[in-house]
mmCIF file with all atom_site columns, C-alpha atoms in Angstrom:
data_model
loop_
_atom_site.group_PDB
_atom_site.id
_atom_site.type_symbol
_atom_site.label_atom_id
_atom_site.label_alt_id
_atom_site.label_comp_id
_atom_site.label_asym_id
_atom_site.label_entity_id
_atom_site.label_seq_id
_atom_site.pdbx_PDB_ins_code
_atom_site.Cartn_x
_atom_site.Cartn_y
_atom_site.Cartn_z
_atom_site.occupancy
_atom_site.B_iso_or_equiv
_atom_site.pdbx_formal_charge
_atom_site.auth_seq_id
_atom_site.auth_comp_id
_atom_site.auth_asym_id
_atom_site.auth_atom_id
_atom_site.pdbx_PDB_model_num
ATOM 1   C CA . MET A 1 1   ? -66.049 -39.338 -90.629 1.00 0.00 ? 1   MET A CA 1
ATOM 2   C CA . LEU A 1 2   ? -63.964 -37.496 -87.856 1.00 0.00 ? 2   LEU A CA 1
ATOM 3   C CA . SER A 1 3   ? -62.022 -40.043 -85.194 1.00 0.00 ? 3   SER A CA 1
ATOM 4   C CA . LEU A 1 4   ? -63.952 -39.744 -82.120 1.00 0.00 ? 4   LEU A CA 1
ATOM 5   C CA . PHE A 1 5   ? -60.958 -38.046 -80.802 1.00 0.00 ? 5   PHE A CA 1
ATOM 6   C CA . ALA A 1 6   ? -60.683 -35.690 -83.119 1.00 0.00 ? 6   ALA A CA 1
ATOM 7   C CA . SER A 1 7   ? -64.258 -34.662 -82.541 1.00 0.00 ? 7   SER A CA 1
ATOM 8   C CA . LEU A 1 8   ? -63.969 -34.674 -79.132 1.00 0.00 ? 8   LEU A CA 1
ATOM 9   C CA . CYS A 1 9   ? -61.384 -31.852 -79.840 1.00 0.00 ? 9   CYS A CA 1
ATOM 10  C CA . GLN A 1 10  ? -64.071 -29.892 -80.876 1.00 0.00 ? 10  GLN A CA 1
ATOM 11  C CA . ILE A 1 11  ? -65.310 -26.540 -80.145 1.00 0.00 ? 11  ILE A CA 1
ATOM 12  C CA . SER A 1 12  ? -68.981 -27.614 -80.456 1.00 0.00 ? 12  SER A CA 1
ATOM 13  C CA . THR A 1 13  ? -68.284 -30.687 -78.462 1.00 0.00 ? 13  THR A CA 1
ATOM 14  C CA . LEU A 1 14  ? -66.432 -28.643 -76.034 1.00 0.00 ? 14  LEU A CA 1
ATOM 15  C CA . HIS A 1 15  ? -68.947 -26.248 -76.290 1.00 0.00 ? 15  HIS A CA 1
ATOM 16  C CA . ALA A 1 16  ? -71.611 -28.853 -75.366 1.00 0.00 ? 16  ALA A CA 1
ATOM 17  C CA . ALA A 1 17  ? -69.537 -29.896 -72.088 1.00 0.00 ? 17  ALA A CA 1
ATOM 18  C CA . TRP A 1 18  ? -69.389 -26.320 -70.695 1.00 0.00 ? 18  TRP A CA 1
ATOM 19  C CA . ARG A 1 19  ? -72.716 -26.597 -70.727 1.00 0.00 ? 19  ARG A CA 1
ATOM 20  C CA . GLN A 1 20  ? -73.271 -29.043 -68.086 1.00 0.00 ? 20  GLN A CA 1
ATOM 21  C CA . VAL A 1 21  ? -70.097 -27.941 -66.024 1.00 0.00 ? 21  VAL A CA 1
ATOM 22  C CA . LYS A 1 22  ? -71.680 -24.792 -65.497 1.00 0.00 ? 22  LYS A CA 1
ATOM 23  C CA . ALA A 1 23  ? -74.802 -25.709 -65.081 1.00 0.00 ? 23  ALA A CA 1
ATOM 24  C CA . LYS A 1 24  ? -73.697 -27.624 -62.222 1.00 0.00 ? 24  LYS A CA 1
ATOM 25  C CA . ASN A 1 25  ? -72.356 -24.429 -60.460 1.00 0.00 ? 25  ASN A CA 1
ATOM 26  C CA . SER A 1 26  ? -69.102 -26.336 -60.155 1.00 0.00 ? 26  SER A CA 1
ATOM 27  C CA . VAL A 1 27  ? -66.027 -24.673 -58.183 1.00 0.00 ? 27  VAL A CA 1
ATOM 28  C CA . GLY A 1 28  ? -62.464 -24.067 -59.329 1.00 0.00 ? 28  GLY A CA 1
ATOM 29  C CA . GLY A 1 29  ? -59.243 -26.698 -58.984 1.00 0.00 ? 29  GLY A CA 1
ATOM 30  C CA . ILE A 1 30  ? -56.013 -25.708 -57.880 1.00 0.00 ? 30  ILE A CA 1
ATOM 31  C CA . ASP A 1 31  ? -55.269 -23.583 -60.946 1.00 0.00 ? 31  ASP A CA 1
ATOM 32  C CA . GLY A 1 32  ? -57.717 -20.452 -59.125 1.00 0.00 ? 32  GLY A CA 1
ATOM 33  C CA . PHE A 1 33  ? -60.096 -20.210 -62.236 1.00 0.00 ? 33  PHE A CA 1
ATOM 34  C CA . SER A 1 34  ? -63.436 -20.363 -61.558 1.00 0.00 ? 34  SER A CA 1
ATOM 35  C CA . VAL A 1 35  ? -66.366 -20.559 -63.982 1.00 0.00 ? 35  VAL A CA 1
ATOM 36  C CA . LEU A 1 36  ? -67.268 -17.264 -63.970 1.00 0.00 ? 36  LEU A CA 1
ATOM 37  C CA . GLN A 1 37  ? -63.667 -16.184 -64.786 1.00 0.00 ? 37  GLN A CA 1
ATOM 38  C CA . PHE A 1 38  ? -63.325 -18.946 -67.171 1.00 0.00 ? 38  PHE A CA 1
ATOM 39  C CA . ASP A 1 39  ? -67.273 -17.371 -68.895 1.00 0.00 ? 39  ASP A CA 1
ATOM 40  C CA . GLU A 1 40  ? -65.698 -13.841 -68.895 1.00 0.00 ? 40  GLU A CA 1
ATOM 41  C CA . ASN A 1 41  ? -63.590 -15.534 -72.211 1.00 0.00 ? 41  ASN A CA 1
ATOM 42  C CA . LEU A 1 42  ? -65.336 -18.396 -72.914 1.00 0.00 ? 42  LEU A CA 1
ATOM 43  C CA . GLN A 1 43  ? -64.893 -18.552 -76.679 1.00 0.00 ? 43  GLN A CA 1
ATOM 44  C CA . GLY A 1 44  ? -60.832 -18.100 -76.108 1.00 0.00 ? 44  GLY A CA 1
ATOM 45  C CA . ASN A 1 45  ? -60.831 -20.145 -73.333 1.00 0.00 ? 45  ASN A CA 1
ATOM 46  C CA . LEU A 1 46  ? -62.462 -23.347 -75.218 1.00 0.00 ? 46  LEU A CA 1
ATOM 47  C CA . ASN A 1 47  ? -60.218 -22.160 -78.628 1.00 0.00 ? 47  ASN A CA 1
ATOM 48  C CA . LYS A 1 48  ? -57.273 -22.975 -76.149 1.00 0.00 ? 48  LYS A CA 1
ATOM 49  C CA . LEU A 1 49  ? -58.526 -25.822 -74.698 1.00 0.00 ? 49  LEU A CA 1
ATOM 50  C CA . SER A 1 50  ? -59.590 -27.359 -78.414 1.00 0.00 ? 50  SER A CA 1
ATOM 51  C CA . GLU A 1 51  ? -56.100 -26.670 -79.357 1.00 0.00 ? 51  GLU A CA 1
ATOM 52  C CA . GLU A 1 52  ? -53.787 -27.733 -76.680 1.00 0.00 ? 52  GLU A CA 1
ATOM 53  C CA . LEU A 1 53  ? -56.416 -30.793 -77.291 1.00 0.00 ? 53  LEU A CA 1
ATOM 54  C CA . ARG A 1 54  ? -55.111 -30.982 -80.449 1.00 0.00 ? 54  ARG A CA 1
ATOM 55  C CA . ARG A 1 55  ? -51.549 -30.882 -79.581 1.00 0.00 ? 55  ARG A CA 1
ATOM 56  C CA . LYS A 1 56  ? -51.940 -33.122 -77.367 1.00 0.00 ? 56  LYS A CA 1
ATOM 57  C CA . SER A 1 57  ? -49.813 -30.767 -74.554 1.00 0.00 ? 57  SER A CA 1
ATOM 58  C CA . TRP A 1 58  ? -52.752 -31.309 -72.741 1.00 0.00 ? 58  TRP A CA 1
ATOM 59  C CA . ASN A 1 59  ? -52.698 -32.101 -68.612 1.00 0.00 ? 59  ASN A CA 1
ATOM 60  C CA . PRO A 1 60  ? -54.814 -32.333 -66.169 1.00 0.00 ? 60  PRO A CA 1
ATOM 61  C CA . GLU A 1 61  ? -54.143 -30.335 -63.124 1.00 0.00 ? 61  GLU A CA 1
ATOM 62  C CA . PRO A 1 62  ? -53.614 -31.983 -59.587 1.00 0.00 ? 62  PRO A CA 1
ATOM 63  C CA . TYR A 1 63  ? -56.692 -32.184 -58.170 1.00 0.00 ? 63  TYR A CA 1
ATOM 64  C CA . LEU A 1 64  ? -57.514 -29.864 -54.825 1.00 0.00 ? 64  LEU A CA 1
ATOM 65  C CA . ARG A 1 65  ? -57.953 -31.323 -52.234 1.00 0.00 ? 65  ARG A CA 1
ATOM 66  C CA . VAL A 1 66  ? -60.430 -30.070 -49.603 1.00 0.00 ? 66  VAL A CA 1
ATOM 67  C CA . GLU A 1 67  ? -62.115 -31.305 -46.804 1.00 0.00 ? 67  GLU A CA 1
ATOM 68  C CA . ILE A 1 68  ? -65.919 -31.325 -46.042 1.00 0.00 ? 68  ILE A CA 1
ATOM 69  C CA . PRO A 1 69  ? -67.063 -31.663 -42.576 1.00 0.00 ? 69  PRO A CA 1
ATOM 70  C CA . LYS A 1 70  ? -69.586 -35.179 -42.009 1.00 0.00 ? 70  LYS A CA 1
ATOM 71  C CA . LYS A 1 71  ? -70.960 -36.311 -39.060 1.00 0.00 ? 71  LYS A CA 1
ATOM 72  C CA . GLU A 1 72  ? -69.687 -34.157 -35.777 1.00 0.00 ? 72  GLU A CA 1
ATOM 73  C CA . ASN A 1 73  ? -66.235 -35.219 -35.964 1.00 0.00 ? 73  ASN A CA 1
ATOM 74  C CA . GLU A 1 74  ? -66.168 -36.900 -38.918 1.00 0.00 ? 74  GLU A CA 1
ATOM 75  C CA . LYS A 1 75  ? -64.438 -34.989 -42.350 1.00 0.00 ? 75  LYS A CA 1
ATOM 76  C CA . ARG A 1 76  ? -64.676 -36.131 -45.970 1.00 0.00 ? 76  ARG A CA 1
ATOM 77  C CA . GLN A 1 77  ? -61.781 -35.302 -48.522 1.00 0.00 ? 77  GLN A CA 1
ATOM 78  C CA . LEU A 1 78  ? -62.596 -34.115 -52.289 1.00 0.00 ? 78  LEU A CA 1
ATOM 79  C CA . GLY A 1 79  ? -60.828 -33.958 -55.206 1.00 0.00 ? 79  GLY A CA 1
ATOM 80  C CA . LEU A 1 80  ? -61.652 -30.905 -57.012 1.00 0.00 ? 80  LEU A CA 1
ATOM 81  C CA . LEU A 1 81  ? -60.969 -30.666 -60.885 1.00 0.00 ? 81  LEU A CA 1
ATOM 82  C CA . SER A 1 82  ? -59.192 -27.588 -62.606 1.00 0.00 ? 82  SER A CA 1
ATOM 83  C CA . VAL A 1 83  ? -62.883 -25.988 -64.824 1.00 0.00 ? 83  VAL A CA 1
ATOM 84  C CA . LYS A 1 84  ? -60.714 -27.024 -67.694 1.00 0.00 ? 84  LYS A CA 1
ATOM 85  C CA . ASP A 1 85  ? -60.437 -30.662 -66.608 1.00 0.00 ? 85  ASP A CA 1
ATOM 86  C CA . LYS A 1 86  ? -64.049 -31.009 -65.690 1.00 0.00 ? 86  LYS A CA 1
ATOM 87  C CA . ILE A 1 87  ? -64.594 -29.580 -68.925 1.00 0.00 ? 87  ILE A CA 1
ATOM 88  C CA . VAL A 1 88  ? -62.548 -32.526 -70.297 1.00 0.00 ? 88  VAL A CA 1
ATOM 89  C CA . GLN A 1 89  ? -64.195 -35.493 -68.166 1.00 0.00 ? 89  GLN A CA 1
ATOM 90  C CA . GLN A 1 90  ? -67.770 -34.137 -69.207 1.00 0.00 ? 90  GLN A CA 1
ATOM 91  C CA . ALA A 1 91  ? -66.837 -34.166 -73.499 1.00 0.00 ? 91  ALA A CA 1
ATOM 92  C CA . ILE A 1 92  ? -65.458 -37.588 -72.815 1.00 0.00 ? 92  ILE A CA 1
ATOM 93  C CA . LYS A 1 93  ? -68.870 -39.052 -70.606 1.00 0.00 ? 93  LYS A CA 1
ATOM 94  C CA . ILE A 1 94  ? -70.696 -37.195 -73.778 1.00 0.00 ? 94  ILE A CA 1
ATOM 95  C CA . PHE A 1 95  ? -68.740 -39.881 -76.597 1.00 0.00 ? 95  PHE A CA 1
ATOM 96  C CA . SER A 1 96  ? -68.465 -42.476 -73.785 1.00 0.00 ? 96  SER A CA 1
ATOM 97  C CA . GLY A 1 97  ? -72.665 -42.032 -73.648 1.00 0.00 ? 97  GLY A CA 1
ATOM 98  C CA . ASP A 1 98  ? -72.963 -42.255 -77.862 1.00 0.00 ? 98  ASP A CA 1
ATOM 99  C CA . LEU A 1 99  ? -70.450 -45.274 -77.696 1.00 0.00 ? 99  LEU A CA 1
ATOM 100 C CA . GLY A 1 100 ? -72.885 -46.854 -74.936 1.00 0.00 ? 100 GLY A CA 1
ATOM 101 C CA . LYS A 1 101 ? -75.537 -46.636 -77.676 1.00 0.00 ? 101 LYS A CA 1
ATOM 102 C CA . CYS A 1 102 ? -73.486 -48.286 -80.209 1.00 0.00 ? 102 CYS A CA 1
ATOM 103 C CA . TYR A 1 103 ? -71.908 -50.651 -78.462 1.00 0.00 ? 103 TYR A CA 1
ATOM 104 C CA . ALA A 1 104 ? -75.412 -51.461 -77.502 1.00 0.00 ? 104 ALA A CA 1
ATOM 105 C CA . LYS A 1 105 ? -76.879 -52.610 -81.024 1.00 0.00 ? 105 LYS A CA 1
ATOM 106 C CA . THR A 1 106 ? -74.189 -55.213 -80.861 1.00 0.00 ? 106 THR A CA 1
ATOM 107 C CA . VAL A 1 107 ? -74.488 -56.991 -77.505 1.00 0.00 ? 107 VAL A CA 1
ATOM 108 C CA . TYR A 1 108 ? -77.638 -59.474 -78.167 1.00 0.00 ? 108 TYR A CA 1
ATOM 109 C CA . LEU A 1 109 ? -78.540 -61.731 -74.986 1.00 0.00 ? 109 LEU A CA 1
ATOM 110 C CA . PRO A 1 110 ? -80.636 -64.915 -75.628 1.00 0.00 ? 110 PRO A CA 1
ATOM 111 C CA . PRO A 1 111 ? -83.115 -65.801 -74.155 1.00 0.00 ? 111 PRO A CA 1
ATOM 112 C CA . LYS A 1 112 ? -82.650 -67.045 -70.906 1.00 0.00 ? 112 LYS A CA 1
ATOM 113 C CA . LYS A 1 113 ? -78.146 -66.122 -70.335 1.00 0.00 ? 113 LYS A CA 1
ATOM 114 C CA . GLN A 1 114 ? -77.802 -64.503 -68.339 1.00 0.00 ? 114 GLN A CA 1
ATOM 115 C CA . LYS A 1 115 ? -74.645 -63.111 -69.279 1.00 0.00 ? 115 LYS A CA 1
ATOM 116 C CA . PRO A 1 116 ? -74.720 -61.331 -72.596 1.00 0.00 ? 116 PRO A CA 1
ATOM 117 C CA . GLU A 1 117 ? -72.804 -62.725 -75.919 1.00 0.00 ? 117 GLU A CA 1
ATOM 118 C CA . THR A 1 118 ? -71.382 -59.974 -78.359 1.00 0.00 ? 118 THR A CA 1
ATOM 119 C CA . VAL A 1 119 ? -72.180 -60.996 -82.136 1.00 0.00 ? 119 VAL A CA 1
ATOM 120 C CA . ILE A 1 120 ? -71.274 -58.304 -84.546 1.00 0.00 ? 120 ILE A CA 1
ATOM 121 C CA . ILE A 1 121 ? -74.300 -57.093 -86.321 1.00 0.00 ? 121 ILE A CA 1
ATOM 122 C CA . GLY A 1 122 ? -73.034 -55.422 -89.944 1.00 0.00 ? 122 GLY A CA 1
#
């Protein structure tokens, strides 16, 4: 069985995360690399990202700070991630959802109690 980190680094995981990023029609970040540009060499880019993760040489890029109008004279600041960082973030979300399902099997809520108690099953 693969470790969570090894599973995160798999091309299949990164590809599933990529589909979610692409579906959101996300914009690129500080590196100036757009979703369309990433898609042009998708397999090569995912392979490179997977290798960077495995070697632990991947580092998230700084946010691209942008302001969008909010109300009359107000602006809202956003921090945009690079496409690669969005893919890693989505891959982590995929696994955190799986972890939540596993954790849900270990939580027992006794009748008429508000606070869950952890019970190890198995």
